[in-house]
Short mmCIF file of C-alpha atoms in Angstrom, two decimals:
data_model
loop_
_atom_site.label_atom_id
_atom_site.label_comp_id
_atom_site.label_asym_id
_atom_site.label_seq_id
_atom_site.Cartn_x
_atom_site.Cartn_y
_atom_site.Cartn_z
CA UNK M 18 57.31 3.62 -15.32
CA UNK M 19 56.46 0.90 -12.83
CA UNK M 20 59.37 -0.63 -10.92
CA UNK M 21 59.12 -3.97 -9.13
CA UNK M 22 61.67 -5.49 -6.75
CA UNK M 23 61.67 -9.12 -5.66
CA UNK M 24 63.27 -11.38 -3.04
CA UNK M 25 66.40 -9.99 -1.36
CA UNK M 26 66.47 -7.02 -3.76
CA UNK M 27 63.09 -6.13 -2.30
CA UNK M 28 64.12 -6.66 1.33
CA UNK M 29 67.39 -4.74 0.85
CA UNK M 30 65.73 -1.80 -0.91
CA UNK M 31 62.73 -1.92 1.40
CA UNK M 32 60.20 -1.30 -1.37
CA UNK M 33 58.22 -3.86 -3.37
CA UNK M 34 56.87 -1.57 -6.02
CA UNK M 35 57.04 2.10 -7.05
CA UNK M 36 55.88 4.25 -9.93
CA UNK M 37 58.26 6.96 -11.14
CA UNK M 38 59.81 8.51 -14.21
CA UNK M 39 63.61 8.41 -14.38
CA UNK M 40 65.47 11.44 -15.83
CA UNK M 41 65.45 11.87 -19.61
CA UNK M 42 69.01 10.62 -19.98
CA UNK M 43 67.96 7.13 -18.86
CA UNK M 44 67.11 5.25 -22.06
CA UNK M 45 68.13 1.67 -21.45
CA UNK M 46 68.24 -0.92 -18.68
CA UNK M 47 71.92 -0.36 -17.84
CA UNK M 48 71.28 3.39 -17.52
CA UNK M 49 68.24 2.75 -15.36
CA UNK M 50 70.20 0.51 -12.97
CA UNK M 51 73.01 3.08 -12.72
CA UNK M 52 70.50 5.82 -11.95
CA UNK M 53 68.72 3.65 -9.35
CA UNK M 54 72.04 3.00 -7.58
CA UNK M 55 72.50 6.77 -7.24
CA UNK M 56 69.25 7.05 -5.31
CA UNK M 57 70.76 6.04 -1.97
CA UNK M 58 72.79 3.46 -0.05
CA UNK M 59 70.01 0.85 0.02
CA UNK M 60 69.76 0.94 -3.77
CA UNK M 61 73.55 1.01 -4.16
CA UNK M 62 73.87 -2.01 -1.89
CA UNK M 63 71.06 -4.03 -3.44
CA UNK M 64 72.14 -3.36 -7.04
CA UNK M 65 75.89 -3.27 -6.43
CA UNK M 66 76.73 -6.66 -7.91
CA UNK M 67 75.62 -6.70 -11.57
CA UNK M 68 75.99 -10.47 -11.75
CA UNK M 69 73.23 -10.92 -9.20
CA UNK M 70 70.68 -8.60 -10.81
CA UNK M 71 68.20 -9.91 -13.38
CA UNK M 72 65.94 -7.49 -15.24
CA UNK M 73 62.62 -8.07 -16.97
CA UNK M 74 60.90 -5.38 -19.02
CA UNK M 75 57.21 -5.98 -19.46
CA UNK M 76 57.66 -9.46 -17.98
CA UNK M 77 60.34 -10.57 -20.43
CA UNK M 78 64.02 -11.10 -19.57
CA UNK M 79 66.23 -8.44 -21.14
CA UNK M 80 69.88 -7.39 -21.02
CA UNK M 81 71.41 -4.02 -20.22
CA UNK M 82 71.02 -2.63 -23.74
CA UNK M 83 67.27 -3.09 -23.82
CA UNK M 84 65.44 0.27 -24.05
CA UNK M 85 63.18 1.48 -21.27
CA UNK M 86 60.40 4.00 -21.83
CA UNK M 87 57.51 5.58 -19.92
CA UNK M 88 54.76 3.10 -19.19
CA UNK M 89 57.11 0.08 -19.02
CA UNK M 90 56.90 -2.43 -16.19
CA UNK M 91 60.50 -3.01 -15.12
CA UNK M 92 61.27 -5.74 -12.61
CA UNK M 93 64.62 -6.22 -10.86
CA UNK M 94 65.37 -9.41 -9.02
CA UNK M 95 68.13 -11.84 -8.02
CA UNK M 96 68.75 -15.18 -9.77
CA UNK M 97 65.68 -17.35 -9.39
CA UNK M 98 65.52 -20.28 -6.96
CA UNK M 99 62.20 -22.01 -7.63
CA UNK M 100 61.42 -25.57 -8.64
CA UNK H 22 49.12 -26.75 -19.24
CA UNK H 23 50.61 -24.56 -16.55
CA UNK H 24 49.27 -23.52 -13.16
CA UNK H 25 50.68 -21.29 -10.43
CA UNK H 26 48.81 -21.70 -7.18
CA UNK H 27 48.96 -21.49 -3.42
CA UNK H 28 47.05 -24.77 -2.86
CA UNK H 29 48.46 -28.26 -2.80
CA UNK H 30 47.84 -30.65 -5.70
CA UNK H 31 46.98 -34.34 -6.03
CA UNK H 32 49.51 -36.03 -8.30
CA UNK H 33 47.29 -38.96 -9.17
CA UNK H 34 44.45 -36.70 -10.24
CA UNK H 35 46.78 -34.38 -12.15
CA UNK H 36 48.30 -37.22 -14.14
CA UNK H 37 44.94 -38.79 -14.77
CA UNK H 38 43.57 -35.50 -16.14
CA UNK H 39 46.71 -35.09 -18.23
CA UNK H 40 46.38 -38.42 -20.01
CA UNK H 41 42.61 -38.86 -20.03
CA UNK H 42 41.35 -39.73 -23.50
CA UNK H 43 44.90 -39.60 -24.88
CA UNK H 44 45.27 -43.31 -25.48
CA UNK H 45 48.36 -42.88 -27.67
CA UNK H 46 50.33 -42.09 -24.53
CA UNK H 47 52.72 -44.90 -23.56
CA UNK H 48 54.79 -43.13 -20.94
CA UNK H 49 54.53 -40.24 -18.55
CA UNK H 50 57.68 -38.86 -16.97
CA UNK H 51 57.21 -36.67 -13.96
CA UNK H 52 59.14 -34.72 -11.40
CA UNK H 53 57.92 -33.83 -7.96
CA UNK H 54 59.82 -31.20 -6.00
CA UNK H 55 59.52 -31.20 -2.19
CA UNK H 56 60.69 -28.87 0.57
CA UNK H 57 63.97 -30.35 1.84
CA UNK H 58 64.89 -30.13 5.51
CA UNK H 59 68.54 -29.42 4.90
CA UNK H 60 69.92 -26.61 2.77
CA UNK H 61 73.66 -26.92 2.81
CA UNK H 62 74.32 -27.60 6.48
CA UNK H 63 71.39 -25.58 7.90
CA UNK H 64 68.23 -27.23 9.15
CA UNK H 65 65.21 -25.67 7.49
CA UNK H 66 61.84 -25.48 9.18
CA UNK H 67 59.70 -24.17 6.38
CA UNK H 68 60.03 -21.82 3.47
CA UNK H 69 58.15 -19.12 1.67
CA UNK H 70 58.07 -19.03 -2.09
CA UNK H 71 57.77 -15.55 -3.55
CA UNK H 72 56.99 -15.15 -7.23
CA UNK H 73 56.29 -12.53 -9.88
CA UNK H 74 52.61 -12.92 -10.79
CA UNK H 75 52.12 -12.51 -14.50
CA UNK H 76 55.71 -13.09 -15.53
CA UNK H 77 55.78 -16.48 -13.80
CA UNK H 78 52.90 -17.73 -15.92
CA UNK H 79 54.43 -16.25 -19.07
CA UNK H 80 57.80 -17.89 -18.46
CA UNK H 81 56.31 -21.26 -17.63
CA UNK H 82 54.10 -21.12 -20.74
CA UNK H 83 57.10 -20.15 -22.88
CA UNK H 84 59.20 -23.00 -21.48
CA UNK H 85 56.36 -25.45 -22.01
CA UNK H 86 55.92 -24.32 -25.64
CA UNK H 87 59.62 -24.79 -26.22
CA UNK H 88 59.49 -28.35 -24.84
CA UNK H 89 56.54 -29.12 -27.10
CA UNK H 90 58.48 -27.79 -30.08
CA UNK H 91 61.46 -29.99 -29.27
CA UNK H 92 59.75 -33.25 -28.39
CA UNK H 93 56.60 -35.02 -29.63
CA UNK H 94 54.52 -34.67 -26.48
CA UNK H 95 50.90 -35.70 -26.21
CA UNK H 96 50.51 -33.51 -23.12
CA UNK H 97 52.54 -31.58 -20.58
CA UNK H 98 51.90 -30.00 -17.21
CA UNK H 99 53.66 -27.67 -14.81
CA UNK H 100 52.03 -26.93 -11.45
CA UNK H 101 54.09 -24.66 -9.20
CA UNK H 102 53.05 -23.49 -5.75
CA UNK H 103 53.90 -20.27 -3.94
CA UNK H 104 53.44 -19.03 -0.36
CA UNK H 105 54.57 -20.65 2.87
CA UNK H 106 55.36 -24.37 2.71
CA UNK H 107 56.37 -26.69 5.54
CA UNK H 108 59.20 -29.14 5.06
CA UNK H 109 58.20 -32.22 3.12
CA UNK H 110 55.43 -30.31 1.33
CA UNK H 111 55.02 -30.53 -2.43
CA UNK H 112 56.37 -27.51 -4.32
CA UNK H 113 56.21 -28.37 -7.99
CA UNK H 114 54.96 -31.05 -10.35
CA UNK H 115 56.23 -31.36 -13.89
CA UNK H 116 54.79 -34.08 -16.11
CA UNK H 117 55.24 -34.94 -19.77
CA UNK H 118 53.31 -37.58 -21.69
CA UNK H 119 54.45 -39.11 -24.94
CA UNK H 120 54.04 -42.23 -27.04
CA UNK H 121 57.59 -43.20 -26.04
CA UNK H 122 59.46 -42.75 -22.82
CA UNK H 123 62.65 -41.18 -24.18
CA UNK H 124 60.82 -38.03 -25.30
CA UNK H 125 58.87 -37.88 -22.05
CA UNK H 126 62.01 -38.14 -19.89
CA UNK H 127 64.02 -35.63 -21.91
CA UNK H 128 61.23 -33.08 -22.05
CA UNK H 129 60.60 -33.45 -18.32
CA UNK H 130 64.25 -32.84 -17.43
CA UNK H 131 64.36 -29.91 -19.83
CA UNK H 132 61.30 -28.35 -18.19
CA UNK H 133 62.68 -28.81 -14.67
CA UNK H 134 66.10 -27.42 -15.62
CA UNK H 135 64.54 -24.38 -17.26
CA UNK H 136 62.02 -23.60 -14.62
CA UNK H 137 64.80 -23.73 -12.04
CA UNK H 138 66.80 -21.12 -13.95
CA UNK H 139 64.10 -19.00 -15.60
CA UNK H 140 60.80 -19.05 -13.73
CA UNK H 141 60.70 -16.05 -11.35
CA UNK H 142 60.35 -17.82 -7.99
CA UNK H 143 62.49 -17.17 -4.93
CA UNK H 144 62.76 -19.29 -1.81
CA UNK H 145 63.20 -17.82 1.63
CA UNK H 146 63.99 -20.46 4.22
CA UNK H 147 63.25 -20.32 7.93
CA UNK H 148 66.44 -21.38 9.67
CA UNK H 149 67.44 -21.39 13.37
CA UNK H 150 69.35 -18.15 12.56
CA UNK H 151 66.30 -16.47 11.06
CA UNK H 152 64.98 -16.16 7.51
CA UNK H 153 67.48 -16.67 4.72
CA UNK H 154 67.09 -16.18 0.97
CA UNK H 155 68.25 -19.25 -0.88
CA UNK H 156 71.20 -18.66 -3.20
CA UNK H 157 70.85 -19.75 -6.79
CA UNK H 158 72.90 -22.84 -7.50
CA UNK H 159 75.35 -22.42 -10.33
CA UNK H 160 74.87 -26.07 -11.20
CA UNK H 161 71.27 -25.29 -12.07
CA UNK H 162 72.58 -22.92 -14.73
CA UNK H 163 74.94 -25.63 -15.89
CA UNK H 164 72.10 -28.13 -16.05
CA UNK H 165 70.10 -25.73 -18.22
CA UNK H 166 72.96 -25.05 -20.64
CA UNK H 167 73.03 -28.67 -21.82
CA UNK H 168 69.84 -27.94 -23.78
CA UNK H 169 71.37 -25.09 -25.74
CA UNK H 170 72.16 -26.22 -29.24
CA UNK H 171 74.25 -23.32 -30.47
CA UNK Y 25 60.59 -51.30 -2.67
CA UNK Y 26 59.18 -53.50 -5.41
CA UNK Y 27 55.69 -54.86 -5.93
CA UNK Y 28 54.21 -57.08 -8.61
CA UNK Y 29 50.43 -57.05 -8.52
CA UNK Y 30 47.25 -57.47 -10.49
CA UNK Y 31 45.52 -54.43 -8.89
CA UNK Y 32 45.80 -50.82 -9.95
CA UNK Y 33 47.80 -48.33 -7.84
CA UNK Y 34 47.29 -44.74 -6.70
CA UNK Y 35 50.31 -42.67 -7.73
CA UNK Y 36 49.73 -39.92 -5.18
CA UNK Y 37 49.53 -42.40 -2.32
CA UNK Y 38 52.53 -44.36 -3.58
CA UNK Y 39 54.73 -41.27 -3.77
CA UNK Y 40 53.51 -40.02 -0.42
CA UNK Y 41 54.38 -43.34 1.23
CA UNK Y 42 57.75 -43.30 -0.54
CA UNK Y 43 58.82 -39.92 0.81
CA UNK Y 44 56.97 -39.85 4.16
CA UNK Y 45 59.33 -38.88 6.97
CA UNK Y 46 62.23 -38.61 4.53
CA UNK Y 47 62.56 -34.83 4.68
CA UNK Y 48 65.98 -34.83 3.04
CA UNK Y 49 64.26 -35.60 -0.24
CA UNK Y 50 64.26 -32.64 -2.63
CA UNK Y 51 63.16 -34.34 -5.82
CA UNK Y 52 61.22 -37.40 -6.91
CA UNK Y 53 61.48 -38.53 -10.51
CA UNK Y 54 58.85 -40.93 -11.68
CA UNK Y 55 57.74 -42.82 -14.71
CA UNK Y 56 54.23 -44.05 -15.36
CA UNK Y 57 53.70 -46.58 -18.14
CA UNK Y 58 50.23 -46.83 -19.70
CA UNK Y 59 48.60 -49.18 -22.20
CA UNK Y 60 48.90 -47.44 -25.59
CA UNK Y 61 46.14 -47.79 -28.16
CA UNK Y 62 48.46 -48.11 -31.13
CA UNK Y 63 51.28 -50.60 -31.48
CA UNK Y 64 53.00 -49.94 -34.76
CA UNK Y 65 50.01 -49.44 -37.06
CA UNK Y 66 47.58 -51.78 -35.30
CA UNK Y 67 44.82 -50.57 -33.03
CA UNK Y 68 45.00 -52.33 -29.67
CA UNK Y 69 41.92 -52.96 -27.57
CA UNK Y 70 43.52 -54.29 -24.43
CA UNK Y 71 46.45 -56.44 -23.46
CA UNK Y 72 47.40 -59.21 -21.11
CA UNK Y 73 50.68 -59.09 -19.24
CA UNK Y 74 52.16 -62.48 -18.49
CA UNK Y 75 55.02 -62.75 -16.04
CA UNK Y 76 57.27 -65.28 -14.31
CA UNK Y 77 56.27 -65.18 -10.64
CA UNK Y 78 59.33 -65.39 -8.44
CA UNK Y 79 61.88 -64.44 -11.05
CA UNK Y 80 60.07 -61.14 -11.74
CA UNK Y 81 60.42 -60.08 -8.11
CA UNK Y 82 64.05 -61.23 -8.02
CA UNK Y 83 64.95 -59.28 -11.16
CA UNK Y 84 63.18 -56.11 -10.04
CA UNK Y 85 64.85 -56.30 -6.63
CA UNK Y 86 68.24 -56.84 -8.27
CA UNK Y 87 67.74 -53.86 -10.61
CA UNK Y 88 66.60 -51.69 -7.72
CA UNK Y 89 69.66 -52.66 -5.65
CA UNK Y 90 71.90 -51.79 -8.58
CA UNK Y 91 70.27 -48.33 -8.90
CA UNK Y 92 70.77 -47.72 -5.19
CA UNK Y 93 74.42 -48.69 -5.52
CA UNK Y 94 74.92 -46.25 -8.39
CA UNK Y 95 73.00 -43.22 -7.12
CA UNK Y 96 72.42 -41.73 -3.66
CA UNK Y 97 68.71 -42.48 -3.40
CA UNK Y 98 66.63 -41.83 -0.30
CA UNK Y 99 63.97 -44.21 -1.59
CA UNK Y 100 62.93 -46.08 -4.70
CA UNK Y 101 59.84 -47.91 -5.87
CA UNK Y 102 58.82 -50.18 -8.70
CA UNK Y 103 55.19 -51.28 -8.97
CA UNK Y 104 54.42 -53.45 -11.98
CA UNK Y 105 51.03 -54.93 -12.81
CA UNK Y 106 50.17 -58.15 -14.63
CA UNK Y 107 46.97 -59.62 -16.01
CA UNK Y 108 44.50 -58.11 -18.46
CA UNK Y 109 44.65 -54.33 -18.85
CA UNK Y 110 42.43 -52.09 -20.95
CA UNK Y 111 43.95 -49.32 -23.05
CA UNK Y 112 44.85 -46.26 -21.05
CA UNK Y 113 45.28 -48.33 -17.88
CA UNK Y 114 48.37 -47.94 -15.71
CA UNK Y 115 50.97 -50.71 -16.15
CA UNK Y 116 54.01 -49.63 -14.20
CA UNK Y 117 55.20 -46.97 -11.79
CA UNK Y 118 58.88 -46.30 -11.17
CA UNK Y 119 59.84 -43.62 -8.68
CA UNK Y 120 63.16 -42.50 -7.24
CA UNK Y 121 63.66 -39.95 -4.48
CA UNK Y 122 66.89 -38.12 -3.82
CA UNK Y 123 68.22 -34.93 -2.27
CA UNK Y 124 68.91 -33.69 -5.79
CA UNK Y 125 67.05 -34.14 -8.99
CA UNK Y 126 69.91 -35.30 -11.22
CA UNK Y 127 70.36 -38.54 -9.27
CA UNK Y 128 66.60 -39.08 -9.15
CA UNK Y 129 66.17 -38.65 -12.92
CA UNK Y 130 69.15 -40.80 -13.85
CA UNK Y 131 68.19 -43.60 -11.50
CA UNK Y 132 64.59 -43.51 -12.72
CA UNK Y 133 65.63 -43.80 -16.36
CA UNK Y 134 68.06 -46.56 -15.48
CA UNK Y 135 65.32 -48.53 -13.70
CA UNK Y 136 62.87 -48.14 -16.58
CA UNK Y 137 65.47 -49.12 -19.19
CA UNK Y 138 66.47 -52.19 -17.22
CA UNK Y 139 63.03 -53.38 -16.33
CA UNK Y 140 62.09 -53.15 -20.02
CA UNK Y 141 64.98 -55.41 -21.00
CA UNK Y 142 65.35 -57.70 -17.99
CA UNK Y 143 62.13 -58.09 -16.01
CA UNK Y 144 60.30 -61.21 -17.23
CA UNK Y 145 57.04 -59.72 -18.44
CA UNK Y 146 55.43 -60.31 -21.83
CA UNK Y 147 52.62 -58.36 -23.44
CA UNK Y 148 49.98 -59.99 -25.57
CA UNK Y 149 47.81 -57.44 -27.37
CA UNK Y 150 44.25 -57.88 -28.50
CA UNK Y 151 44.12 -56.61 -32.07
CA UNK Y 152 41.35 -56.73 -34.71
CA UNK Y 153 43.28 -59.69 -36.22
CA UNK Y 154 43.36 -61.57 -32.91
CA UNK Y 155 45.84 -61.79 -30.06
CA UNK Y 156 49.43 -60.89 -30.88
CA UNK Y 157 52.57 -61.19 -28.76
CA UNK Y 158 54.44 -57.89 -28.71
CA UNK Y 159 57.92 -58.05 -30.20
CA UNK Y 160 60.79 -56.79 -28.09
CA UNK Y 161 62.08 -53.48 -29.38
CA UNK Y 162 65.76 -53.49 -30.15
CA UNK Y 163 65.92 -49.86 -29.08
CA UNK Y 164 65.04 -50.97 -25.55
CA UNK Y 165 68.24 -53.03 -25.56
CA UNK Y 166 70.11 -50.03 -26.90
CA UNK Y 167 68.64 -47.80 -24.20
CA UNK Y 168 69.81 -50.26 -21.55
CA UNK Y 169 73.35 -50.51 -22.92
CA UNK Y 170 74.04 -46.85 -22.19
CA UNK Y 171 74.32 -47.75 -18.49
CA UNK Y 172 77.05 -50.32 -19.07
CA UNK Y 173 80.36 -48.89 -17.99
CA UNK Y 174 82.76 -51.48 -19.37
CA UNK U 23 64.12 -80.88 -13.59
CA UNK U 24 61.25 -78.44 -13.88
CA UNK U 25 60.82 -76.73 -17.25
CA UNK U 26 58.80 -73.53 -17.69
CA UNK U 27 57.80 -71.89 -20.98
CA UNK U 28 56.48 -68.35 -21.28
CA UNK U 29 54.73 -66.06 -23.79
CA UNK U 30 54.91 -67.27 -27.41
CA UNK U 31 57.30 -70.06 -26.49
CA UNK U 32 54.51 -71.37 -24.31
CA UNK U 33 51.78 -70.95 -26.94
CA UNK U 34 53.94 -72.51 -29.68
CA UNK U 35 54.97 -75.50 -27.57
CA UNK U 36 51.52 -75.82 -26.05
CA UNK U 37 52.82 -76.52 -22.53
CA UNK U 38 53.39 -74.05 -19.69
CA UNK U 39 55.28 -76.33 -17.38
CA UNK U 40 56.61 -79.88 -17.25
CA UNK U 41 58.79 -82.00 -14.99
CA UNK U 42 61.24 -84.38 -16.66
CA UNK U 43 64.81 -85.62 -16.63
CA UNK U 44 66.77 -85.12 -19.85
CA UNK U 45 69.20 -87.85 -20.97
CA UNK U 46 72.53 -88.05 -19.16
CA UNK U 47 74.44 -86.42 -22.03
CA UNK U 48 72.63 -83.14 -21.41
CA UNK U 49 74.83 -81.18 -19.00
CA UNK U 50 74.41 -77.54 -19.97
CA UNK U 51 71.78 -75.10 -21.23
CA UNK U 52 72.85 -75.34 -24.89
CA UNK U 53 72.64 -79.12 -24.71
CA UNK U 54 69.24 -78.94 -23.06
CA UNK U 55 67.86 -76.66 -25.79
CA UNK U 56 69.22 -78.96 -28.52
CA UNK U 57 67.63 -81.96 -26.88
CA UNK U 58 64.29 -80.13 -26.44
CA UNK U 59 64.27 -79.27 -30.18
CA UNK U 60 64.56 -82.97 -30.97
CA UNK U 61 61.35 -83.71 -29.06
CA UNK U 62 59.05 -82.71 -31.93
CA UNK U 63 58.10 -80.06 -34.48
CA UNK U 64 56.47 -77.74 -31.90
CA UNK U 65 59.68 -77.64 -29.87
CA UNK U 66 61.82 -77.31 -33.00
CA UNK U 67 59.68 -74.41 -34.21
CA UNK U 68 59.52 -72.59 -30.87
CA UNK U 69 63.23 -72.95 -30.11
CA UNK U 70 64.48 -72.69 -33.71
CA UNK U 71 65.85 -69.16 -33.48
CA UNK U 72 68.51 -69.05 -30.78
CA UNK U 73 68.48 -65.25 -30.76
CA UNK U 74 64.90 -65.21 -29.53
CA UNK U 75 65.33 -67.67 -26.69
CA UNK U 76 66.27 -66.48 -23.20
CA UNK U 77 67.05 -68.99 -20.48
CA UNK U 78 66.93 -68.66 -16.72
CA UNK U 79 68.15 -71.39 -14.40
CA UNK U 80 66.73 -71.15 -10.90
CA UNK U 81 65.31 -67.71 -11.80
CA UNK U 82 68.62 -66.18 -12.89
CA UNK U 83 69.57 -65.35 -16.49
CA UNK U 84 72.24 -67.68 -17.84
CA UNK U 85 73.97 -68.39 -21.15
CA UNK U 86 74.33 -71.64 -23.09
CA UNK U 87 77.36 -72.85 -21.15
CA UNK U 88 75.60 -72.75 -17.79
CA UNK U 89 75.28 -76.26 -16.29
CA UNK U 90 71.88 -77.88 -15.72
CA UNK U 91 71.29 -80.61 -13.19
CA UNK U 92 68.42 -82.60 -11.67
CA UNK U 93 66.23 -80.42 -9.46
CA UNK U 94 66.89 -77.20 -11.41
CA UNK U 95 64.06 -74.89 -12.44
CA UNK U 96 64.80 -74.00 -16.07
CA UNK U 97 62.69 -71.34 -17.79
CA UNK U 98 62.71 -70.65 -21.52
CA UNK U 99 61.14 -67.49 -22.87
CA UNK U 100 61.33 -64.84 -25.60
CA UNK U 101 62.85 -61.36 -25.08
CA UNK U 102 60.83 -59.54 -22.45
CA UNK U 103 58.34 -56.79 -23.30
CA UNK U 104 57.16 -55.36 -19.98
CA UNK U 105 57.32 -51.86 -18.62
#
């Protein structure tokens, strides 16, 4: 699974991109975010406020119930501010 | 048509290309977004626009398709820049061409509202206190909800 | 600023001049009107725009002042051409610059609606059956009435 | 008084501009239009439908009750179609 972090999620976590496989119990987006938060204080801080975390799986916006599986590209980012 | 690019654009040329040969077009509505020098009460020197290559293009294309489903457009265009931009620089151009102006204006506002809430771009401003990520404005979300029909 | 002229205009240059040095501007809404090739079901070759020199400028200036009273605009521009124009040619440019896009869009639509119902211009089209004065569209009057508050 | 005619009012009447003094009984725009209609079939035809005649006195839109006086610039024209 490829994980991408953008904007202040990226600067808080300190990583732009990583490839890893979460434990077998992680089957959806909500589970993935919970697991990521357990990886350390930087993750816990960056992902602490659910309302400020947007998730895209394979470049499409999804909600917490969306499944994640090996090979997915999962991006986590704050609310967008373009335009 | 959508384009995501680092380079600047020439509005006159963009609009000319958009309407060339499409003589049924009576009105083109457009929106030009520029780097402001004030964000809240902080002076801004320049900003850097980060984006999500791949998803950005997909989202913009999806939004553009939706606008074309809702309004009878002869042509539409979104050009969005990324990278470091000085204040006053052009960030984004949205243009919609139609036989009548009402459709062009509505579609243009729809596109701007949606790209501000959906297209994965993030602004980091250079302020006297150092770099600062711009907060999303809740009123942008509110502006986008007016297009929801259900 | 308002201008009534026979010559064509360059949109990019016009918008650049409009926002130059005004770094508080975050959004510019604009409308570009072009000569359509179909009016109703008649093919149009070209058209001639007649106007009332003096009153045209007064009306456009009055409309522009009204828009600036209603919305916080950093700058506004109306350029309207007269004389003979081929199909596809630019007729009018309306642009409004503001710190925020909502004001820019609303003021731009207001200006276009009002200039279509108040500015003394008349279009005569060249059709296969000879020259034909364009009829005013009642929906232009309707579009303008939405800005009346009383 | 200077009279100006535009668009199809001009082509129907056959004059773009004329300088004249209406009779003393003509004191307002409605009276002026009535008197103009009496000047011949071209005027009667062009000005026949009140709904399609707009009047500006000294370059400002006015209604039928607006006074007219010597020296005024009075323009008569159909609904505008610019933009």
